[in-house]
Amino acid sequence: MTGTTPAVAESPRALTSPRAAARRTPAPVRTAPRFDPQALRARWLQVASEDPAALERAAEVGVDFSPASGRVWETDDHVYLPVVATYRRGERIEREVLMLALSPERVVTLQPSRHYPIFDKAIARMRRTPRLTQTSYGVTYALLYALNEAAERVIHHASDLLEDMSDQIEEATLGYDRRGREIGVTDMQGTISRMNRAEEIVSSTQESQLSLARAARHLRSEIADTDPVLASLVETLIADVDGVKEHASFEHDKVRYLQQAIMTSLDVKQNQIVKVFTIITAVFLPPTLITSFYGMNFTRMPELEWELGFPWVVLVTLVAAVIPLVYIKRRGWLR
Protein backbone atom coordinates (compact mmCIF):
# COMPACT_ATOMS: atom_id res chain seq x y z
CA MET A 1 0.00 0.00 0.00
CA THR A 2 1.32 3.34 -0.96
CA GLY A 3 0.79 6.53 0.95
CA THR A 4 1.67 10.16 0.79
CA THR A 5 3.90 11.91 3.23
CA PRO A 6 1.83 14.33 5.25
CA ALA A 7 2.83 17.97 5.06
CA VAL A 8 4.59 19.27 8.13
CA ALA A 9 2.81 22.31 9.44
CA GLU A 10 4.95 25.10 10.78
CA SER A 11 4.38 25.96 14.36
CA PRO A 12 3.03 29.40 15.23
CA ARG A 13 6.29 30.08 17.07
CA ALA A 14 8.30 29.37 13.90
CA LEU A 15 6.07 31.67 11.88
CA THR A 16 6.58 34.49 14.30
CA SER A 17 10.31 34.05 14.97
CA PRO A 18 12.56 37.06 14.18
CA ARG A 19 14.73 35.00 11.82
CA ALA A 20 11.75 33.90 9.76
CA ALA A 21 10.42 37.41 9.68
CA ALA A 22 13.77 38.63 8.43
CA ARG A 23 13.66 36.07 5.62
CA ARG A 24 10.22 37.23 4.54
CA THR A 25 10.87 40.99 4.82
CA PRO A 26 12.89 42.36 1.84
CA ALA A 27 15.90 44.47 2.70
CA PRO A 28 15.61 48.15 1.82
CA VAL A 29 17.29 49.06 -1.47
CA ARG A 30 19.79 51.89 -1.24
CA THR A 31 19.75 54.13 -4.27
CA ALA A 32 22.91 55.93 -5.26
CA PRO A 33 22.65 59.70 -5.78
CA ARG A 34 21.95 60.68 -9.36
CA PHE A 35 23.60 63.45 -11.33
CA ASP A 36 21.52 66.61 -11.05
CA PRO A 37 22.39 69.43 -13.51
CA GLN A 38 20.41 71.91 -11.40
CA ALA A 39 22.49 71.10 -8.33
CA LEU A 40 25.65 71.53 -10.40
CA ARG A 41 24.51 74.97 -11.62
CA ALA A 42 23.87 75.97 -8.04
CA ARG A 43 27.40 74.97 -7.04
CA TRP A 44 29.33 76.10 -10.12
CA LEU A 45 29.11 79.46 -11.87
CA GLN A 46 31.10 79.80 -15.11
CA VAL A 47 32.11 83.33 -16.06
CA ALA A 48 33.49 84.14 -19.50
CA SER A 49 36.15 86.84 -19.26
CA GLU A 50 34.63 88.78 -22.19
CA ASP A 51 31.01 88.52 -20.99
CA PRO A 52 29.93 91.59 -18.95
CA ALA A 53 26.63 89.97 -17.99
CA ALA A 54 28.42 86.97 -16.52
CA LEU A 55 30.75 89.25 -14.58
CA GLU A 56 27.69 91.02 -13.15
CA ARG A 57 26.18 87.71 -12.06
CA ALA A 58 29.45 86.88 -10.32
CA ALA A 59 29.41 90.27 -8.59
CA GLU A 60 25.89 89.53 -7.31
CA VAL A 61 27.24 86.57 -5.35
CA GLY A 62 30.14 88.64 -4.00
CA VAL A 63 32.88 87.59 -6.43
CA ASP A 64 35.30 90.22 -7.76
CA PHE A 65 38.31 88.90 -9.66
CA SER A 66 40.06 92.25 -10.17
CA PRO A 67 41.89 92.45 -6.78
CA ALA A 68 43.35 88.95 -7.23
CA SER A 69 45.08 89.81 -10.54
CA GLY A 70 46.60 86.38 -11.08
CA ARG A 71 47.67 85.58 -7.50
CA VAL A 72 46.25 83.75 -4.50
CA TRP A 73 43.89 86.15 -2.74
CA GLU A 74 41.65 85.57 0.25
CA THR A 75 38.63 87.53 1.45
CA ASP A 76 36.07 86.90 4.17
CA ASP A 77 33.91 84.85 1.81
CA HIS A 78 36.14 83.53 -0.99
CA VAL A 79 39.63 82.31 -1.75
CA TYR A 80 40.86 83.16 -5.26
CA LEU A 81 43.14 80.57 -6.87
CA PRO A 82 44.96 81.18 -10.18
CA VAL A 83 45.52 78.08 -12.30
CA VAL A 84 47.57 77.82 -15.50
CA ALA A 85 45.77 75.56 -17.96
CA THR A 86 47.92 73.80 -20.56
CA TYR A 87 46.06 71.65 -23.04
CA ARG A 88 46.24 70.35 -26.59
CA ARG A 89 43.95 71.67 -29.30
CA GLY A 90 44.64 69.76 -32.51
CA GLU A 91 48.36 70.04 -33.15
CA ARG A 92 48.68 73.23 -31.10
CA ILE A 93 49.38 73.56 -27.41
CA GLU A 94 47.33 76.26 -25.70
CA ARG A 95 48.22 77.96 -22.44
CA GLU A 96 45.74 80.08 -20.49
CA VAL A 97 45.38 81.44 -16.97
CA LEU A 98 42.11 80.68 -15.16
CA MET A 99 40.83 82.00 -11.85
CA LEU A 100 38.77 80.05 -9.32
CA ALA A 101 36.79 81.82 -6.59
CA LEU A 102 36.00 79.20 -3.94
CA SER A 103 33.54 79.47 -1.06
CA PRO A 104 31.61 76.82 0.92
CA GLU A 105 28.47 77.59 -1.14
CA ARG A 106 29.83 77.65 -4.71
CA VAL A 107 32.87 77.88 -6.96
CA VAL A 108 33.11 80.56 -9.67
CA THR A 109 35.52 80.10 -12.58
CA LEU A 110 36.82 82.93 -14.72
CA GLN A 111 37.61 81.34 -18.09
CA PRO A 112 38.17 82.50 -21.69
CA SER A 113 34.80 81.27 -23.00
CA ARG A 114 31.45 80.04 -21.70
CA HIS A 115 32.13 76.54 -22.95
CA TYR A 116 35.63 75.53 -21.97
CA PRO A 117 36.58 72.16 -23.53
CA ILE A 118 38.84 71.07 -20.68
CA PHE A 119 35.94 71.11 -18.23
CA ASP A 120 34.01 68.54 -20.28
CA LYS A 121 36.23 65.99 -18.56
CA ALA A 122 35.22 67.44 -15.18
CA ILE A 123 31.51 67.15 -16.02
CA ALA A 124 32.05 63.54 -17.09
CA ARG A 125 33.76 62.85 -13.76
CA MET A 126 30.85 64.40 -11.86
CA ARG A 127 28.39 62.30 -13.89
CA ARG A 128 30.25 59.17 -12.78
CA THR A 129 30.45 60.44 -9.19
CA PRO A 130 27.31 62.52 -8.58
CA ARG A 131 28.16 63.11 -4.92
CA LEU A 132 30.81 65.59 -6.08
CA THR A 133 28.06 68.02 -7.08
CA GLN A 134 26.74 68.18 -3.54
CA THR A 135 29.46 70.62 -2.42
CA SER A 136 31.52 73.34 -4.06
CA TYR A 137 34.64 71.53 -2.89
CA GLY A 138 33.66 68.42 -4.83
CA VAL A 139 33.07 70.49 -7.97
CA THR A 140 36.46 72.19 -7.52
CA TYR A 141 38.10 68.79 -7.17
CA ALA A 142 36.57 67.69 -10.47
CA LEU A 143 37.79 70.88 -12.20
CA LEU A 144 41.36 70.45 -10.94
CA TYR A 145 41.21 66.77 -11.90
CA ALA A 146 40.30 67.72 -15.48
CA LEU A 147 43.10 70.30 -15.68
CA ASN A 148 45.62 67.73 -14.48
CA GLU A 149 44.42 65.20 -17.06
CA ALA A 150 44.82 67.80 -19.83
CA ALA A 151 48.38 68.56 -18.71
CA GLU A 152 49.22 64.86 -18.68
CA ARG A 153 48.04 64.52 -22.29
CA VAL A 154 50.30 67.44 -23.24
CA ILE A 155 53.31 65.69 -21.67
CA HIS A 156 52.53 62.51 -23.61
CA HIS A 157 52.31 64.62 -26.78
CA ALA A 158 55.77 66.07 -26.11
CA SER A 159 57.11 62.57 -25.49
CA ASP A 160 55.63 61.42 -28.80
CA LEU A 161 57.34 64.32 -30.57
CA LEU A 162 60.69 63.17 -29.24
CA GLU A 163 59.97 59.58 -30.27
CA ASP A 164 59.11 60.72 -33.79
CA MET A 165 62.46 62.51 -33.97
CA SER A 166 64.46 59.55 -32.61
CA ASP A 167 65.90 58.61 -36.04
CA GLN A 168 66.91 62.18 -36.79
CA ILE A 169 68.44 62.60 -33.34
CA GLU A 170 70.42 59.37 -33.75
CA GLU A 171 71.72 60.54 -37.14
CA ALA A 172 72.68 63.88 -35.62
CA THR A 173 74.63 62.30 -32.78
CA LEU A 174 76.39 59.89 -35.16
CA GLY A 175 77.11 62.68 -37.64
CA TYR A 176 75.96 60.74 -40.75
CA ASP A 177 72.60 60.15 -42.42
CA ARG A 178 71.35 56.85 -43.84
CA ARG A 179 73.18 57.46 -47.12
CA GLY A 180 76.46 57.90 -45.29
CA ARG A 181 76.58 61.64 -45.96
CA GLU A 182 77.87 63.88 -43.22
CA ILE A 183 75.22 65.98 -41.48
CA GLY A 184 75.82 69.68 -41.04
CA VAL A 185 74.15 72.44 -39.08
CA THR A 186 71.76 73.26 -41.93
CA ASP A 187 70.53 69.66 -42.06
CA MET A 188 69.66 69.73 -38.35
CA GLN A 189 67.84 73.06 -38.22
CA GLY A 190 64.40 71.44 -38.51
CA THR A 191 65.16 68.88 -35.78
CA ILE A 192 66.62 71.50 -33.45
CA SER A 193 63.56 73.70 -33.98
CA ARG A 194 61.17 70.84 -33.11
CA MET A 195 63.22 69.99 -30.03
CA ASN A 196 63.03 73.60 -28.88
CA ARG A 197 59.28 73.42 -29.37
CA ALA A 198 59.12 70.25 -27.24
CA GLU A 199 61.14 71.96 -24.52
CA GLU A 200 58.75 74.92 -24.57
CA ILE A 201 55.76 72.59 -24.22
CA VAL A 202 57.31 70.76 -21.28
CA SER A 203 58.29 74.00 -19.55
CA SER A 204 54.72 75.31 -19.87
CA THR A 205 53.40 72.08 -18.37
CA GLN A 206 55.78 72.35 -15.43
CA GLU A 207 54.45 75.82 -14.67
CA SER A 208 50.89 74.53 -14.99
CA GLN A 209 51.55 71.72 -12.51
CA LEU A 210 53.01 74.11 -9.96
CA SER A 211 49.82 76.19 -9.99
CA LEU A 212 47.64 73.06 -9.90
CA ALA A 213 49.52 71.67 -6.90
CA ARG A 214 49.11 74.97 -5.06
CA ALA A 215 45.37 75.09 -5.81
CA ALA A 216 44.89 71.46 -4.72
CA ARG A 217 46.67 72.09 -1.42
CA HIS A 218 44.45 75.11 -0.76
CA LEU A 219 41.39 72.96 -1.54
CA ARG A 220 42.61 70.32 0.90
CA SER A 221 42.99 72.92 3.64
CA GLU A 222 39.48 74.24 2.96
CA ILE A 223 37.97 70.76 3.27
CA ALA A 224 39.86 70.01 6.50
CA ASP A 225 38.05 67.13 8.26
CA THR A 226 34.49 67.94 7.14
CA ASP A 227 34.47 65.32 4.35
CA PRO A 228 37.04 62.50 4.79
CA VAL A 229 36.10 60.81 1.50
CA LEU A 230 36.58 63.97 -0.56
CA ALA A 231 39.74 64.80 1.39
CA SER A 232 41.15 61.40 0.39
CA LEU A 233 40.31 62.11 -3.26
CA VAL A 234 42.10 65.45 -3.06
CA GLU A 235 45.14 63.78 -1.50
CA THR A 236 45.20 61.37 -4.45
CA LEU A 237 44.86 64.33 -6.83
CA ILE A 238 47.84 66.06 -5.22
CA ALA A 239 49.89 62.90 -5.70
CA ASP A 240 48.78 62.71 -9.36
CA VAL A 241 49.70 66.36 -9.94
CA ASP A 242 53.14 65.72 -8.47
CA GLY A 243 53.47 62.62 -10.65
CA VAL A 244 52.73 64.58 -13.83
CA LYS A 245 55.17 67.25 -12.68
CA GLU A 246 57.88 64.62 -12.20
CA HIS A 247 57.10 63.23 -15.65
CA ALA A 248 57.44 66.73 -17.09
CA SER A 249 60.77 67.17 -15.30
CA PHE A 250 61.99 63.88 -16.75
CA GLU A 251 60.98 64.88 -20.27
CA HIS A 252 62.60 68.30 -19.77
CA ASP A 253 65.89 66.68 -18.72
CA LYS A 254 65.61 64.35 -21.69
CA VAL A 255 65.14 67.23 -24.12
CA ARG A 256 68.05 69.12 -22.60
CA TYR A 257 70.28 66.04 -22.84
CA LEU A 258 69.38 65.47 -26.49
CA GLN A 259 69.91 69.13 -27.31
CA GLN A 260 73.31 69.04 -25.63
CA ALA A 261 74.22 65.82 -27.47
CA ILE A 262 73.31 67.33 -30.84
CA MET A 263 75.13 70.58 -30.17
CA THR A 264 78.20 68.68 -28.96
CA SER A 265 78.17 66.57 -32.13
CA LEU A 266 77.90 69.67 -34.31
CA ASP A 267 80.68 71.40 -32.36
CA VAL A 268 82.94 68.38 -32.83
CA LYS A 269 82.18 68.40 -36.55
CA GLN A 270 82.99 72.10 -36.83
CA ASN A 271 86.22 71.56 -34.89
CA GLN A 272 87.18 68.80 -37.31
CA ILE A 273 86.59 71.14 -40.24
CA VAL A 274 88.73 73.83 -38.62
CA LYS A 275 91.40 71.23 -37.87
CA VAL A 276 91.53 70.16 -41.53
CA PHE A 277 92.02 73.74 -42.67
CA THR A 278 94.66 74.25 -39.99
CA ILE A 279 96.58 71.18 -41.17
CA ILE A 280 96.37 72.30 -44.79
CA THR A 281 97.66 75.72 -43.80
CA ALA A 282 100.54 74.19 -41.78
CA VAL A 283 101.55 71.94 -44.69
CA PHE A 284 101.51 74.63 -47.37
CA LEU A 285 102.94 77.45 -45.28
CA PRO A 286 106.67 76.53 -45.74
CA PRO A 287 106.35 76.04 -49.56
CA THR A 288 104.46 79.33 -49.73
CA LEU A 289 107.31 81.00 -47.83
CA ILE A 290 109.89 79.58 -50.24
CA THR A 291 107.80 80.61 -53.24
CA SER A 292 107.47 84.11 -51.85
CA PHE A 293 111.21 84.30 -51.29
CA TYR A 294 112.03 83.39 -54.87
CA GLY A 295 109.33 85.71 -56.15
CA MET A 296 111.32 88.75 -54.99
CA ASN A 297 112.95 90.92 -57.66
CA PHE A 298 116.55 90.94 -56.44
CA THR A 299 119.29 92.05 -58.84
CA ARG A 300 121.61 89.18 -57.95
CA MET A 301 120.21 85.65 -57.30
CA PRO A 302 122.90 82.97 -57.91
CA GLU A 303 120.32 80.15 -58.04
CA LEU A 304 118.93 81.57 -61.26
CA GLU A 305 122.24 80.92 -63.07
CA TRP A 306 122.79 77.47 -61.49
CA GLU A 307 122.04 74.49 -63.71
CA LEU A 308 120.41 72.54 -60.86
CA GLY A 309 118.76 75.59 -59.32
CA PHE A 310 115.18 74.71 -60.32
CA PRO A 311 115.31 71.03 -59.21
CA TRP A 312 116.93 72.11 -55.96
CA VAL A 313 114.17 74.62 -55.19
CA VAL A 314 111.50 72.03 -56.00
CA LEU A 315 113.15 69.49 -53.70
CA VAL A 316 113.48 71.99 -50.85
CA THR A 317 109.82 72.98 -51.28
CA LEU A 318 108.70 69.33 -51.16
CA VAL A 319 110.75 68.63 -48.04
CA ALA A 320 109.36 71.77 -46.38
CA ALA A 321 105.83 70.46 -47.04
CA VAL A 322 106.48 66.88 -45.87
CA ILE A 323 108.18 67.80 -42.57
CA PRO A 324 105.08 69.46 -41.00
CA LEU A 325 102.84 66.68 -42.38
CA VAL A 326 104.99 63.99 -40.69
CA TYR A 327 105.03 65.94 -37.44
CA ILE A 328 101.25 66.35 -37.46
CA LYS A 329 100.73 62.65 -38.16
CA ARG A 330 103.02 61.58 -35.32
CA ARG A 331 101.18 63.86 -32.93
CA GLY A 332 97.92 62.17 -33.90
CA TRP A 333 96.21 65.34 -35.10
CA LEU A 334 94.91 63.63 -38.25
CA ARG A 335 92.58 61.30 -36.29
Coordinates of C-alpha atoms in Angstrom, one line a residue:
M1 CA 0.0 0.0 0.0
T2 CA 1.3 3.3 -1.0
G3 CA 0.8 6.5 0.9
T4 CA 1.7 10.2 0.8
T5 CA 3.9 11.9 3.2
P6 CA 1.8 14.3 5.3
A7 CA 2.8 18.0 5.1
V8 CA 4.6 19.3 8.1
A9 CA 2.8 22.3 9.4
E10 CA 4.9 25.1 10.8
S11 CA 4.4 26.0 14.4
P12 CA 3.0 29.4 15.2
R13 CA 6.3 30.1 17.1
A14 CA 8.3 29.4 13.9
L15 CA 6.1 31.7 11.9
T16 CA 6.6 34.5 14.3
S17 CA 10.3 34.0 15.0
P18 CA 12.6 37.1 14.2
R19 CA 14.7 35.0 11.8
A20 CA 11.8 33.9 9.8
A21 CA 10.4 37.4 9.7
A22 CA 13.8 38.6 8.4
R23 CA 13.7 36.1 5.6
R24 CA 10.2 37.2 4.5
T25 CA 10.9 41.0 4.8
P26 CA 12.9 42.4 1.8
A27 CA 15.9 44.5 2.7
P28 CA 15.6 48.2 1.8
V29 CA 17.3 49.1 -1.5
R30 CA 19.8 51.9 -1.2
T31 CA 19.8 54.1 -4.3
A32 CA 22.9 55.9 -5.3
P33 CA 22.7 59.7 -5.8
R34 CA 21.9 60.7 -9.4
F35 CA 23.6 63.4 -11.3
D36 CA 21.5 66.6 -11.1
P37 CA 22.4 69.4 -13.5
Q38 CA 20.4 71.9 -11.4
A39 CA 22.5 71.1 -8.3
L40 CA 25.6 71.5 -10.4
R41 CA 24.5 75.0 -11.6
A42 CA 23.9 76.0 -8.0
R43 CA 27.4 75.0 -7.0
W44 CA 29.3 76.1 -10.1
L45 CA 29.1 79.5 -11.9
Q46 CA 31.1 79.8 -15.1
V47 CA 32.1 83.3 -16.1
A48 CA 33.5 84.1 -19.5
S49 CA 36.2 86.8 -19.3
E50 CA 34.6 88.8 -22.2
D51 CA 31.0 88.5 -21.0
P52 CA 29.9 91.6 -18.9
A53 CA 26.6 90.0 -18.0
A54 CA 28.4 87.0 -16.5
L55 CA 30.7 89.3 -14.6
E56 CA 27.7 91.0 -13.2
R57 CA 26.2 87.7 -12.1
A58 CA 29.4 86.9 -10.3
A59 CA 29.4 90.3 -8.6
E60 CA 25.9 89.5 -7.3
V61 CA 27.2 86.6 -5.3
G62 CA 30.1 88.6 -4.0
V63 CA 32.9 87.6 -6.4
D64 CA 35.3 90.2 -7.8
F65 CA 38.3 88.9 -9.7
S66 CA 40.1 92.2 -10.2
P67 CA 41.9 92.4 -6.8
A68 CA 43.4 88.9 -7.2
S69 CA 45.1 89.8 -10.5
G70 CA 46.6 86.4 -11.1
R71 CA 47.7 85.6 -7.5
V72 CA 46.2 83.7 -4.5
W73 CA 43.9 86.1 -2.7
E74 CA 41.6 85.6 0.2
T75 CA 38.6 87.5 1.4
D76 CA 36.1 86.9 4.2
D77 CA 33.9 84.8 1.8
H78 CA 36.1 83.5 -1.0
V79 CA 39.6 82.3 -1.7
Y80 CA 40.9 83.2 -5.3
L81 CA 43.1 80.6 -6.9
P82 CA 45.0 81.2 -10.2
V83 CA 45.5 78.1 -12.3
V84 CA 47.6 77.8 -15.5
A85 CA 45.8 75.6 -18.0
T86 CA 47.9 73.8 -20.6
Y87 CA 46.1 71.6 -23.0
R88 CA 46.2 70.4 -26.6
R89 CA 44.0 71.7 -29.3
G90 CA 44.6 69.8 -32.5
E91 CA 48.4 70.0 -33.2
R92 CA 48.7 73.2 -31.1
I93 CA 49.4 73.6 -27.4
E94 CA 47.3 76.3 -25.7
R95 CA 48.2 78.0 -22.4
E96 CA 45.7 80.1 -20.5
V97 CA 45.4 81.4 -17.0
L98 CA 42.1 80.7 -15.2
M99 CA 40.8 82.0 -11.9
L100 CA 38.8 80.1 -9.3
A101 CA 36.8 81.8 -6.6
L102 CA 36.0 79.2 -3.9
S103 CA 33.5 79.5 -1.1
P104 CA 31.6 76.8 0.9
E105 CA 28.5 77.6 -1.1
R106 CA 29.8 77.7 -4.7
V107 CA 32.9 77.9 -7.0
V108 CA 33.1 80.6 -9.7
T109 CA 35.5 80.1 -12.6
L110 CA 36.8 82.9 -14.7
Q111 CA 37.6 81.3 -18.1
P112 CA 38.2 82.5 -21.7
S113 CA 34.8 81.3 -23.0
R114 CA 31.5 80.0 -21.7
H115 CA 32.1 76.5 -23.0
Y116 CA 35.6 75.5 -22.0
P117 CA 36.6 72.2 -23.5
I118 CA 38.8 71.1 -20.7
F119 CA 35.9 71.1 -18.2
D120 CA 34.0 68.5 -20.3
K121 CA 36.2 66.0 -18.6
A122 CA 35.2 67.4 -15.2
I123 CA 31.5 67.2 -16.0
A124 CA 32.0 63.5 -17.1
R125 CA 33.8 62.8 -13.8
M126 CA 30.8 64.4 -11.9
R127 CA 28.4 62.3 -13.9
R128 CA 30.2 59.2 -12.8
T129 CA 30.5 60.4 -9.2
P130 CA 27.3 62.5 -8.6
R131 CA 28.2 63.1 -4.9
L132 CA 30.8 65.6 -6.1
T133 CA 28.1 68.0 -7.1
Q134 CA 26.7 68.2 -3.5
T135 CA 29.5 70.6 -2.4
S136 CA 31.5 73.3 -4.1
Y137 CA 34.6 71.5 -2.9
G138 CA 33.7 68.4 -4.8
V139 CA 33.1 70.5 -8.0
T140 CA 36.5 72.2 -7.5
Y141 CA 38.1 68.8 -7.2
A142 CA 36.6 67.7 -10.5
L143 CA 37.8 70.9 -12.2
L144 CA 41.4 70.5 -10.9
Y145 CA 41.2 66.8 -11.9
A146 CA 40.3 67.7 -15.5
L147 CA 43.1 70.3 -15.7
N148 CA 45.6 67.7 -14.5
E149 CA 44.4 65.2 -17.1
A150 CA 44.8 67.8 -19.8
A151 CA 48.4 68.6 -18.7
E152 CA 49.2 64.9 -18.7
R153 CA 48.0 64.5 -22.3
V154 CA 50.3 67.4 -23.2
I155 CA 53.3 65.7 -21.7
H156 CA 52.5 62.5 -23.6
H157 CA 52.3 64.6 -26.8
A158 CA 55.8 66.1 -26.1
S159 CA 57.1 62.6 -25.5
D160 CA 55.6 61.4 -28.8
L161 CA 57.3 64.3 -30.6
L162 CA 60.7 63.2 -29.2
E163 CA 60.0 59.6 -30.3
D164 CA 59.1 60.7 -33.8
M165 CA 62.5 62.5 -34.0
S166 CA 64.5 59.6 -32.6
D167 CA 65.9 58.6 -36.0
Q168 CA 66.9 62.2 -36.8
I169 CA 68.4 62.6 -33.3
E170 CA 70.4 59.4 -33.8
E171 CA 71.7 60.5 -37.1
A172 CA 72.7 63.9 -35.6
T173 CA 74.6 62.3 -32.8
L174 CA 76.4 59.9 -35.2
G175 CA 77.1 62.7 -37.6
Y176 CA 76.0 60.7 -40.8
D177 CA 72.6 60.2 -42.4
R178 CA 71.3 56.8 -43.8
R179 CA 73.2 57.5 -47.1
G180 CA 76.5 57.9 -45.3
R181 CA 76.6 61.6 -46.0
E182 CA 77.9 63.9 -43.2
I183 CA 75.2 66.0 -41.5
G184 CA 75.8 69.7 -41.0
V185 CA 74.2 72.4 -39.1
T186 CA 71.8 73.3 -41.9
D187 CA 70.5 69.7 -42.1
M188 CA 69.7 69.7 -38.4
Q189 CA 67.8 73.1 -38.2
G190 CA 64.4 71.4 -38.5
T191 CA 65.2 68.9 -35.8
I192 CA 66.6 71.5 -33.5
S193 CA 63.6 73.7 -34.0
R194 CA 61.2 70.8 -33.1
M195 CA 63.2 70.0 -30.0
N196 CA 63.0 73.6 -28.9
R197 CA 59.3 73.4 -29.4
A198 CA 59.1 70.3 -27.2
E199 CA 61.1 72.0 -24.5
E200 CA 58.8 74.9 -24.6
I201 CA 55.8 72.6 -24.2
V202 CA 57.3 70.8 -21.3
S203 CA 58.3 74.0 -19.5
S204 CA 54.7 75.3 -19.9
T205 CA 53.4 72.1 -18.4
Q206 CA 55.8 72.4 -15.4
E207 CA 54.4 75.8 -14.7
S208 CA 50.9 74.5 -15.0
Q209 CA 51.6 71.7 -12.5
L210 CA 53.0 74.1 -10.0
S211 CA 49.8 76.2 -10.0
L212 CA 47.6 73.1 -9.9
A213 CA 49.5 71.7 -6.9
R214 CA 49.1 75.0 -5.1
A215 CA 45.4 75.1 -5.8
A216 CA 44.9 71.5 -4.7
R217 CA 46.7 72.1 -1.4
H218 CA 44.4 75.1 -0.8
L219 CA 41.4 73.0 -1.5
R220 CA 42.6 70.3 0.9
S221 CA 43.0 72.9 3.6
E222 CA 39.5 74.2 3.0
I223 CA 38.0 70.8 3.3
A224 CA 39.9 70.0 6.5
D225 CA 38.0 67.1 8.3
T226 CA 34.5 67.9 7.1
D227 CA 34.5 65.3 4.3
P228 CA 37.0 62.5 4.8
V229 CA 36.1 60.8 1.5
L230 CA 36.6 64.0 -0.6
A231 CA 39.7 64.8 1.4
S232 CA 41.1 61.4 0.4
L233 CA 40.3 62.1 -3.3
V234 CA 42.1 65.5 -3.1
E235 CA 45.1 63.8 -1.5
T236 CA 45.2 61.4 -4.5
L237 CA 44.9 64.3 -6.8
I238 CA 47.8 66.1 -5.2
A239 CA 49.9 62.9 -5.7
D240 CA 48.8 62.7 -9.4
V241 CA 49.7 66.4 -9.9
D242 CA 53.1 65.7 -8.5
G243 CA 53.5 62.6 -10.6
V244 CA 52.7 64.6 -13.8
K245 CA 55.2 67.3 -12.7
E246 CA 57.9 64.6 -12.2
H247 CA 57.1 63.2 -15.7
A248 CA 57.4 66.7 -17.1
S249 CA 60.8 67.2 -15.3
F250 CA 62.0 63.9 -16.8
E251 CA 61.0 64.9 -20.3
H252 CA 62.6 68.3 -19.8
D253 CA 65.9 66.7 -18.7
K254 CA 65.6 64.3 -21.7
V255 CA 65.1 67.2 -24.1
R256 CA 68.1 69.1 -22.6
Y257 CA 70.3 66.0 -22.8
L258 CA 69.4 65.5 -26.5
Q259 CA 69.9 69.1 -27.3
Q260 CA 73.3 69.0 -25.6
A261 CA 74.2 65.8 -27.5
I262 CA 73.3 67.3 -30.8
M263 CA 75.1 70.6 -30.2
T264 CA 78.2 68.7 -29.0
S265 CA 78.2 66.6 -32.1
L266 CA 77.9 69.7 -34.3
D267 CA 80.7 71.4 -32.4
V268 CA 82.9 68.4 -32.8
K269 CA 82.2 68.4 -36.5
Q270 CA 83.0 72.1 -36.8
N271 CA 86.2 71.6 -34.9
Q272 CA 87.2 68.8 -37.3
I273 CA 86.6 71.1 -40.2
V274 CA 88.7 73.8 -38.6
K275 CA 91.4 71.2 -37.9
V276 CA 91.5 70.2 -41.5
F277 CA 92.0 73.7 -42.7
T278 CA 94.7 74.3 -40.0
I279 CA 96.6 71.2 -41.2
I280 CA 96.4 72.3 -44.8
T281 CA 97.7 75.7 -43.8
A282 CA 100.5 74.2 -41.8
V283 CA 101.6 71.9 -44.7
F284 CA 101.5 74.6 -47.4
L285 CA 102.9 77.5 -45.3
P286 CA 106.7 76.5 -45.7
P287 CA 106.3 76.0 -49.6
T288 CA 104.5 79.3 -49.7
L289 CA 107.3 81.0 -47.8
I290 CA 109.9 79.6 -50.2
T291 CA 107.8 80.6 -53.2
S292 CA 107.5 84.1 -51.9
F293 CA 111.2 84.3 -51.3
Y294 CA 112.0 83.4 -54.9
G295 CA 109.3 85.7 -56.1
M296 CA 111.3 88.7 -55.0
N297 CA 112.9 90.9 -57.7
F298 CA 116.6 90.9 -56.4
T299 CA 119.3 92.1 -58.8
R300 CA 121.6 89.2 -57.9
M301 CA 120.2 85.6 -57.3
P302 CA 122.9 83.0 -57.9
E303 CA 120.3 80.1 -58.0
L304 CA 118.9 81.6 -61.3
E305 CA 122.2 80.9 -63.1
W306 CA 122.8 77.5 -61.5
E307 CA 122.0 74.5 -63.7
L308 CA 120.4 72.5 -60.9
G309 CA 118.8 75.6 -59.3
F310 CA 115.2 74.7 -60.3
P311 CA 115.3 71.0 -59.2
W312 CA 116.9 72.1 -56.0
V313 CA 114.2 74.6 -55.2
V314 CA 111.5 72.0 -56.0
L315 CA 113.1 69.5 -53.7
V316 CA 113.5 72.0 -50.9
T317 CA 109.8 73.0 -51.3
L318 CA 108.7 69.3 -51.2
V319 CA 110.8 68.6 -48.0
A320 CA 109.4 71.8 -46.4
A321 CA 105.8 70.5 -47.0
V322 CA 106.5 66.9 -45.9
I323 CA 108.2 67.8 -42.6
P324 CA 105.1 69.5 -41.0
L325 CA 102.8 66.7 -42.4
V326 CA 105.0 64.0 -40.7
Y327 CA 105.0 65.9 -37.4
I328 CA 101.3 66.3 -37.5
K329 CA 100.7 62.7 -38.2
R330 CA 103.0 61.6 -35.3
R331 CA 101.2 63.9 -32.9
G332 CA 97.9 62.2 -33.9
W333 CA 96.2 65.3 -35.1
L334 CA 94.9 63.6 -38.2
R335 CA 92.6 61.3 -36.3

